PDB file of C-alpha atoms in Angstrom:
ATOM      1  CA  MET M   1      86.792 107.006 118.084  1.00  0.00           C
ATOM      2  CA  ALA M   2      85.993 104.343 115.480  1.00  0.00           C
ATOM      3  CA  SER M   3      88.830 102.063 114.525  1.00  0.00           C
ATOM      4  CA  GLY M   4      90.562 103.006 111.298  1.00  0.00           C
ATOM      5  CA  HIS M   5      89.900 106.748 111.531  1.00  0.00           C
ATOM      6  CA  ILE M   6      92.605 109.298 112.087  1.00  0.00           C
ATOM      7  CA  ALA M   7      91.484 112.382 114.000  1.00  0.00           C
ATOM      8  CA  TYR M   8      94.098 114.690 112.545  1.00  0.00           C
ATOM      9  CA  GLN M   9      93.949 117.027 109.603  1.00  0.00           C
ATOM     10  CA  THR M  10      96.716 118.659 107.679  1.00  0.00           C
ATOM     11  CA  SER M  11      97.057 120.821 104.629  1.00  0.00           C
ATOM     12  CA  PHE M  12      98.904 119.859 101.508  1.00  0.00           C
ATOM     13  CA  HIS M  13      99.553 121.275  98.099  1.00  0.00           C
ATOM     14  CA  LEU M  14     100.445 119.800  94.737  1.00  0.00           C
ATOM     15  CA  VAL M  15     103.401 121.113  92.799  1.00  0.00           C
ATOM     16  CA  PRO M  16     103.903 120.290  89.101  1.00  0.00           C
ATOM     17  CA  THR M  17     107.521 119.199  88.685  1.00  0.00           C
ATOM     18  CA  PHE M  18     107.916 117.933  85.107  1.00  0.00           C
ATOM     19  CA  LEU M  19     106.184 116.221  82.189  1.00  0.00           C
ATOM     20  CA  VAL M  20     106.306 112.546  81.263  1.00  0.00           C
ATOM     21  CA  ASP M  21     106.031 111.479  77.627  1.00  0.00           C
ATOM     22  CA  LYS M  22     104.444 108.248  76.295  1.00  0.00           C
ATOM     23  CA  SER M  23     107.799 106.485  76.593  1.00  0.00           C
ATOM     24  CA  PHE M  24     107.961 107.559  80.259  1.00  0.00           C
ATOM     25  CA  HIS M  25     110.846 109.961  79.737  1.00  0.00           C
ATOM     26  CA  ALA M  26     110.987 113.163  81.774  1.00  0.00           C
ATOM     27  CA  VAL M  27     110.468 116.420  79.878  1.00  0.00           C
ATOM     28  CA  THR M  28     110.805 119.864  81.431  1.00  0.00           C
ATOM     29  CA  LEU M  29     107.746 122.014  82.019  1.00  0.00           C
ATOM     30  CA  ASP M  30     109.321 124.502  79.579  1.00  0.00           C
ATOM     31  CA  GLU M  31     107.818 122.338  76.823  1.00  0.00           C
ATOM     32  CA  LEU M  32     104.452 123.951  77.674  1.00  0.00           C
ATOM     33  CA  GLN M  33     105.737 127.515  77.197  1.00  0.00           C
ATOM     34  CA  GLY M  34     103.735 129.285  74.512  1.00  0.00           C
ATOM     35  CA  LYS M  35     101.751 126.142  73.684  1.00  0.00           C
ATOM     36  CA  LYS M  36      97.985 125.648  73.765  1.00  0.00           C
ATOM     37  CA  VAL M  37      97.130 122.746  76.053  1.00  0.00           C
ATOM     38  CA  PHE M  38      94.133 120.425  75.882  1.00  0.00           C
ATOM     39  CA  GLY M  39      93.803 118.481  79.123  1.00  0.00           C
ATOM     40  CA  PHE M  40      91.941 115.313  79.961  1.00  0.00           C
ATOM     41  CA  ALA M  41      91.717 112.862  82.839  1.00  0.00           C
ATOM     42  CA  GLY M  42      89.962 109.698  83.936  1.00  0.00           C
ATOM     43  CA  ILE M  43      90.303 110.204  87.671  1.00  0.00           C
ATOM     44  CA  ALA M  44      87.948 110.473  90.637  1.00  0.00           C
ATOM     45  CA  HIS M  45      88.141 114.262  90.994  1.00  0.00           C
ATOM     46  CA  PRO M  46      89.202 115.679  87.627  1.00  0.00           C
ATOM     47  CA  GLU M  47      88.383 119.230  88.742  1.00  0.00           C
ATOM     48  CA  GLU M  48      91.527 119.208  90.930  1.00  0.00           C
ATOM     49  CA  PHE M  49      93.691 118.247  87.957  1.00  0.00           C
ATOM     50  CA  LYS M  50      91.909 120.767  85.751  1.00  0.00           C
ATOM     51  CA  ARG M  51      92.707 123.484  88.313  1.00  0.00           C
ATOM     52  CA  GLU M  52      96.388 122.541  88.062  1.00  0.00           C
ATOM     53  CA  LEU M  53      96.232 122.909  84.276  1.00  0.00           C
ATOM     54  CA  ASN M  54      94.850 126.432  84.556  1.00  0.00           C
ATOM     55  CA  ALA M  55      98.440 127.534  85.221  1.00  0.00           C
ATOM     56  CA  TYR M  56      99.148 126.711  81.582  1.00  0.00           C
ATOM     57  CA  ASN M  57      97.497 127.907  78.381  1.00  0.00           C
ATOM     58  CA  MET M  58      94.598 125.431  78.627  1.00  0.00           C
ATOM     59  CA  VAL M  59      92.214 125.713  75.665  1.00  0.00           C
ATOM     60  CA  GLY M  60      89.978 122.761  76.596  1.00  0.00           C
ATOM     61  CA  PHE M  61      89.433 119.894  79.000  1.00  0.00           C
ATOM     62  CA  LYS M  62      87.598 116.573  78.892  1.00  0.00           C
ATOM     63  CA  SER M  63      86.731 114.380  81.870  1.00  0.00           C
ATOM     64  CA  PHE M  64      86.383 110.614  81.757  1.00  0.00           C
ATOM     65  CA  PRO M  65      85.127 108.358  84.557  1.00  0.00           C
ATOM     66  CA  ASP M  66      87.629 107.147  87.153  1.00  0.00           C
ATOM     67  CA  HIS M  67      89.667 104.090  86.027  1.00  0.00           C
ATOM     68  CA  TYR M  68      88.479 104.633  82.465  1.00  0.00           C
ATOM     69  CA  ALA M  69      89.645 102.131  79.823  1.00  0.00           C
ATOM     70  CA  TYR M  70      90.296 104.206  76.700  1.00  0.00           C
ATOM     71  CA  ASN M  71      89.488 102.826  73.265  1.00  0.00           C
ATOM     72  CA  GLU M  72      90.208 103.952  69.700  1.00  0.00           C
ATOM     73  CA  GLU M  73      86.937 105.920  69.434  1.00  0.00           C
ATOM     74  CA  ASP M  74      87.776 107.833  72.635  1.00  0.00           C
ATOM     75  CA  VAL M  75      91.219 108.705  71.346  1.00  0.00           C
ATOM     76  CA  ASP M  76      89.840 109.826  67.958  1.00  0.00           C
ATOM     77  CA  ALA M  77      87.196 112.001  69.645  1.00  0.00           C
ATOM     78  CA  LEU M  78      89.799 113.444  72.003  1.00  0.00           C
ATOM     79  CA  ILE M  79      92.073 114.358  69.110  1.00  0.00           C
ATOM     80  CA  GLN M  80      89.155 115.975  67.250  1.00  0.00           C
ATOM     81  CA  GLU M  81      88.231 118.049  70.325  1.00  0.00           C
ATOM     82  CA  ALA M  82      91.852 119.087  70.845  1.00  0.00           C
ATOM     83  CA  ARG M  83      92.227 120.094  67.202  1.00  0.00           C
ATOM     84  CA  ALA M  84      88.920 122.007  67.280  1.00  0.00           C
ATOM     85  CA  ALA M  85      90.310 123.941  70.268  1.00  0.00           C
ATOM     86  CA  ASP M  86      93.505 124.626  68.262  1.00  0.00           C
ATOM     87  CA  SER M  87      95.597 122.753  70.818  1.00  0.00           C
ATOM     88  CA  ASP M  88      99.320 122.090  70.404  1.00  0.00           C
ATOM     89  CA  ILE M  89      99.657 119.514  73.190  1.00  0.00           C
ATOM     90  CA  LEU M  90      97.531 116.918  74.977  1.00  0.00           C
ATOM     91  CA  LEU M  91      98.119 116.808  78.722  1.00  0.00           C
ATOM     92  CA  THR M  92      96.849 114.138  81.097  1.00  0.00           C
ATOM     93  CA  THR M  93      97.684 112.395  84.370  1.00  0.00           C
ATOM     94  CA  GLU M  94     100.343 109.750  84.904  1.00  0.00           C
ATOM     95  CA  LYS M  95      97.529 107.362  85.797  1.00  0.00           C
ATOM     96  CA  ASP M  96      96.005 107.912  82.353  1.00  0.00           C
ATOM     97  CA  ILE M  97      99.102 108.027  80.154  1.00  0.00           C
ATOM     98  CA  VAL M  98     100.002 104.431  81.031  1.00  0.00           C
ATOM     99  CA  LYS M  99      96.674 103.369  79.503  1.00  0.00           C
ATOM    100  CA  LEU M 100      97.395 105.220  76.253  1.00  0.00           C
ATOM    101  CA  THR M 101     100.777 103.856  75.165  1.00  0.00           C
ATOM    102  CA  GLY M 102      99.234 101.608  72.491  1.00  0.00           C
ATOM    103  CA  PHE M 103      97.467 104.458  70.702  1.00  0.00           C
ATOM    104  CA  SER M 104      98.820 106.811  68.073  1.00  0.00           C
ATOM    105  CA  PHE M 105      98.551 110.561  68.677  1.00  0.00           C
ATOM    106  CA  PRO M 106      99.212 113.213  66.021  1.00  0.00           C
ATOM    107  CA  LEU M 107      99.756 115.762  68.806  1.00  0.00           C
ATOM    108  CA  PRO M 108     102.386 115.469  71.526  1.00  0.00           C
ATOM    109  CA  LEU M 109     100.969 113.659  74.568  1.00  0.00           C
ATOM    110  CA  TYR M 110     102.355 114.267  78.052  1.00  0.00           C
ATOM    111  CA  ALA M 111     101.420 113.522  81.627  1.00  0.00           C
ATOM    112  CA  LEU M 112     101.907 116.180  84.287  1.00  0.00           C
ATOM    113  CA  ARG M 113     103.988 114.899  87.219  1.00  0.00           C
ATOM    114  CA  VAL M 114     102.837 116.509  90.435  1.00  0.00           C
ATOM    115  CA  ASP M 115     104.461 116.068  93.822  1.00  0.00           C
ATOM    116  CA  LEU M 116     102.560 116.262  97.084  1.00  0.00           C
ATOM    117  CA  PHE M 117     103.899 118.555  99.783  1.00  0.00           C
ATOM    118  CA  ILE M 118     102.440 118.192 103.269  1.00  0.00           C
ATOM    119  CA  GLU M 119     102.312 121.252 105.508  1.00  0.00           C
ATOM    120  CA  ASP M 120     103.874 120.584 108.917  1.00  0.00           C
ATOM    121  CA  GLU M 121     105.126 117.234 107.678  1.00  0.00           C
ATOM    122  CA  GLU M 122     106.849 116.300 110.933  1.00  0.00           C
ATOM    123  CA  THR M 123     103.589 116.532 112.905  1.00  0.00           C
ATOM    124  CA  PHE M 124     101.765 114.621 110.182  1.00  0.00           C
ATOM    125  CA  TRP M 125     104.163 111.665 110.441  1.00  0.00           C
ATOM    126  CA  GLN M 126     104.074 111.746 114.242  1.00  0.00           C
ATOM    127  CA  GLN M 127     100.285 111.590 114.243  1.00  0.00           C
ATOM    128  CA  LEU M 128     100.267 108.800 111.678  1.00  0.00           C
ATOM    129  CA  GLU M 129     102.748 106.790 113.734  1.00  0.00           C
ATOM    130  CA  LYS M 130     100.576 107.274 116.845  1.00  0.00           C
ATOM    131  CA  HIS M 131      97.563 106.020 114.927  1.00  0.00           C
ATOM    132  CA  PHE M 132      99.267 102.848 113.764  1.00  0.00           C
ATOM    133  CA  LYS M 133     100.681 102.114 117.202  1.00  0.00           C
ATOM    134  CA  ALA M 134      97.157 102.430 118.614  1.00  0.00           C
ATOM    135  CA  GLU M 135      95.777 100.154 115.882  1.00  0.00           C
ATOM    136  CA  LYS M 136      98.368  97.495 116.765  1.00  0.00           C
ATOM    137  CA  GLY M 137      96.916  97.261 120.273  1.00  0.00           C
ATOM    138  CA  GLY M 138      98.751 100.041 122.012  1.00  0.00           C
ATOM    139  CA  THR M 139      96.873 102.348 124.333  1.00  0.00           C
ATOM    140  CA  GLU M 140      97.827 105.594 122.653  1.00  0.00           C
ATOM    141  CA  ARG M 141      95.078 107.129 120.505  1.00  0.00           C
ATOM    142  CA  VAL M 142      95.364 110.019 118.077  1.00  0.00           C
ATOM    143  CA  GLN M 143      93.665 113.129 119.406  1.00  0.00           C
TER     144      GLN M 143
END
Protein backbone atom coordinates (compact mmCIF):
# COMPACT_ATOMS: atom_id res chain seq x y z
CA MET A 1 0.00 0.00 0.00
CA ALA A 2 1.31 3.48 -0.84
CA SER A 3 2.28 5.63 2.10
CA GLY A 4 -0.34 8.16 3.10
CA HIS A 5 -3.36 6.13 1.96
CA ILE A 6 -5.88 4.66 4.32
CA ALA A 7 -7.48 1.43 3.10
CA TYR A 8 -10.68 1.84 5.07
CA GLN A 9 -14.00 3.30 4.09
CA THR A 10 -16.85 4.45 6.23
CA SER A 11 -20.17 6.14 5.73
CA PHE A 12 -21.11 9.48 7.14
CA HIS A 13 -24.01 11.86 6.99
CA LEU A 14 -24.42 15.58 7.50
CA VAL A 15 -27.04 16.91 9.87
CA PRO A 16 -28.08 20.58 9.85
CA THR A 17 -28.07 21.76 13.46
CA PHE A 18 -28.65 25.53 13.42
CA LEU A 19 -28.12 28.76 11.49
CA VAL A 20 -25.36 31.31 11.98
CA ASP A 21 -26.01 34.99 11.25
CA LYS A 22 -23.46 37.55 9.94
CA SER A 23 -22.49 38.40 13.52
CA PHE A 24 -21.82 34.69 14.14
CA HIS A 25 -24.74 34.25 16.52
CA ALA A 26 -26.64 30.96 16.54
CA VAL A 27 -30.21 31.05 15.24
CA THR A 28 -32.58 28.08 15.34
CA LEU A 29 -33.55 26.30 12.14
CA ASP A 30 -37.14 27.40 12.91
CA GLU A 31 -36.18 30.71 11.29
CA LEU A 32 -36.50 28.93 7.92
CA GLN A 33 -40.08 27.77 8.57
CA GLY A 34 -42.41 29.12 5.91
CA LYS A 35 -39.64 31.17 4.29
CA LYS A 36 -38.39 31.02 0.70
CA VAL A 37 -34.67 30.31 0.68
CA PHE A 38 -32.11 31.31 -1.94
CA GLY A 39 -28.89 29.36 -1.43
CA PHE A 40 -25.38 29.96 -2.64
CA ALA A 41 -21.91 28.58 -2.02
CA GLY A 42 -18.30 28.96 -3.09
CA ILE A 43 -17.14 25.47 -2.20
CA ALA A 44 -15.56 22.55 -4.03
CA HIS A 45 -18.73 20.46 -4.33
CA PRO A 46 -21.69 22.84 -4.07
CA GLU A 47 -24.11 20.11 -5.19
CA GLU A 48 -23.76 18.46 -1.75
CA PHE A 49 -24.71 21.71 -0.01
CA LYS A 50 -27.52 22.30 -2.48
CA ARG A 51 -28.90 18.84 -1.66
CA GLU A 52 -28.95 19.81 2.02
CA LEU A 53 -30.94 22.95 1.17
CA ASN A 54 -33.59 20.92 -0.64
CA ALA A 55 -34.99 20.11 2.82
CA TYR A 56 -36.06 23.76 3.01
CA ASN A 57 -38.19 25.86 0.68
CA MET A 58 -35.32 26.58 -1.74
CA VAL A 59 -36.40 28.85 -4.61
CA GLY A 60 -32.96 29.24 -6.20
CA PHE A 61 -29.27 28.44 -5.91
CA LYS A 62 -26.05 29.95 -7.24
CA SER A 63 -22.63 28.30 -7.27
CA PHE A 64 -19.34 30.15 -7.08
CA PRO A 65 -15.86 28.65 -7.50
CA ASP A 66 -14.16 27.15 -4.45
CA HIS A 67 -12.43 29.75 -2.21
CA TYR A 68 -14.25 32.52 -4.05
CA ALA A 69 -13.50 36.12 -3.00
CA TYR A 70 -16.84 37.93 -3.20
CA ASN A 71 -17.01 41.53 -4.37
CA GLU A 72 -19.74 44.19 -4.43
CA GLU A 73 -20.89 43.22 -7.95
CA ASP A 74 -21.30 39.58 -6.87
CA VAL A 75 -23.34 40.58 -3.85
CA ASP A 76 -25.55 42.91 -5.93
CA ALA A 77 -26.14 40.19 -8.54
CA LEU A 78 -26.88 37.65 -5.81
CA ILE A 79 -29.44 39.95 -4.22
CA GLN A 80 -31.08 40.58 -7.61
CA GLU A 81 -31.31 36.82 -8.29
CA ALA A 82 -32.73 36.17 -4.82
CA ARG A 83 -35.32 38.93 -5.22
CA ALA A 84 -36.26 37.68 -8.71
CA ALA A 85 -36.89 34.26 -7.12
CA ASP A 86 -39.05 35.96 -4.45
CA SER A 87 -36.70 34.78 -1.71
CA ASP A 88 -37.08 35.76 1.95
CA ILE A 89 -33.66 34.56 3.12
CA LEU A 90 -30.16 34.04 1.73
CA LEU A 91 -28.51 30.86 2.95
CA THR A 92 -24.86 29.93 2.50
CA THR A 93 -22.05 27.95 4.12
CA GLU A 94 -20.06 28.95 7.19
CA LYS A 95 -17.00 29.06 4.94
CA ASP A 96 -18.71 31.69 2.79
CA ILE A 97 -20.44 33.83 5.42
CA VAL A 98 -17.10 34.83 6.97
CA LYS A 99 -16.18 36.40 3.62
CA LEU A 100 -19.39 38.43 3.50
CA THR A 101 -19.39 40.31 6.81
CA GLY A 102 -18.32 43.59 5.18
CA PHE A 103 -21.23 43.67 2.74
CA SER A 104 -24.74 44.98 3.27
CA PHE A 105 -27.67 42.66 2.57
CA PRO A 106 -31.31 43.79 2.38
CA LEU A 107 -32.39 40.19 3.02
CA PRO A 108 -31.46 38.16 6.09
CA LEU A 109 -28.23 36.22 5.48
CA TYR A 110 -27.48 32.99 7.34
CA ALA A 111 -25.03 30.13 7.14
CA LEU A 112 -26.25 26.58 7.68
CA ARG A 113 -24.26 24.78 10.39
CA VAL A 114 -23.98 21.11 9.58
CA ASP A 115 -22.41 18.48 11.80
CA LEU A 116 -20.72 15.37 10.47
CA PHE A 117 -21.79 12.02 11.91
CA ILE A 118 -19.61 9.02 11.13
CA GLU A 119 -21.24 5.60 10.94
CA ASP A 120 -19.45 3.05 13.14
CA GLU A 121 -17.35 5.82 14.63
CA GLU A 122 -15.44 3.55 17.00
CA THR A 123 -14.08 1.44 14.12
CA PHE A 124 -13.26 4.58 12.16
CA TRP A 125 -11.07 5.94 14.97
CA GLN A 126 -9.42 2.56 15.51
CA GLN A 127 -8.50 2.32 11.84
CA LEU A 128 -7.22 5.89 11.79
CA GLU A 129 -5.06 5.24 14.85
CA LYS A 130 -3.64 2.10 13.19
CA HIS A 131 -2.79 4.13 10.11
CA PHE A 132 -0.90 6.79 12.03
CA LYS A 133 0.99 4.23 14.10
CA ALA A 134 2.07 2.55 10.86
CA GLU A 135 3.11 5.91 9.38
CA LYS A 136 5.29 6.60 12.44
CA GLY A 137 7.36 3.52 11.65
CA GLY A 138 5.34 0.83 13.33
CA THR A 139 4.77 -2.45 11.56
CA GLU A 140 0.99 -2.43 11.74
CA ARG A 141 -0.74 -1.50 8.47
CA VAL A 142 -4.40 -0.71 7.92
CA GLN A 143 -6.15 -3.48 6.04
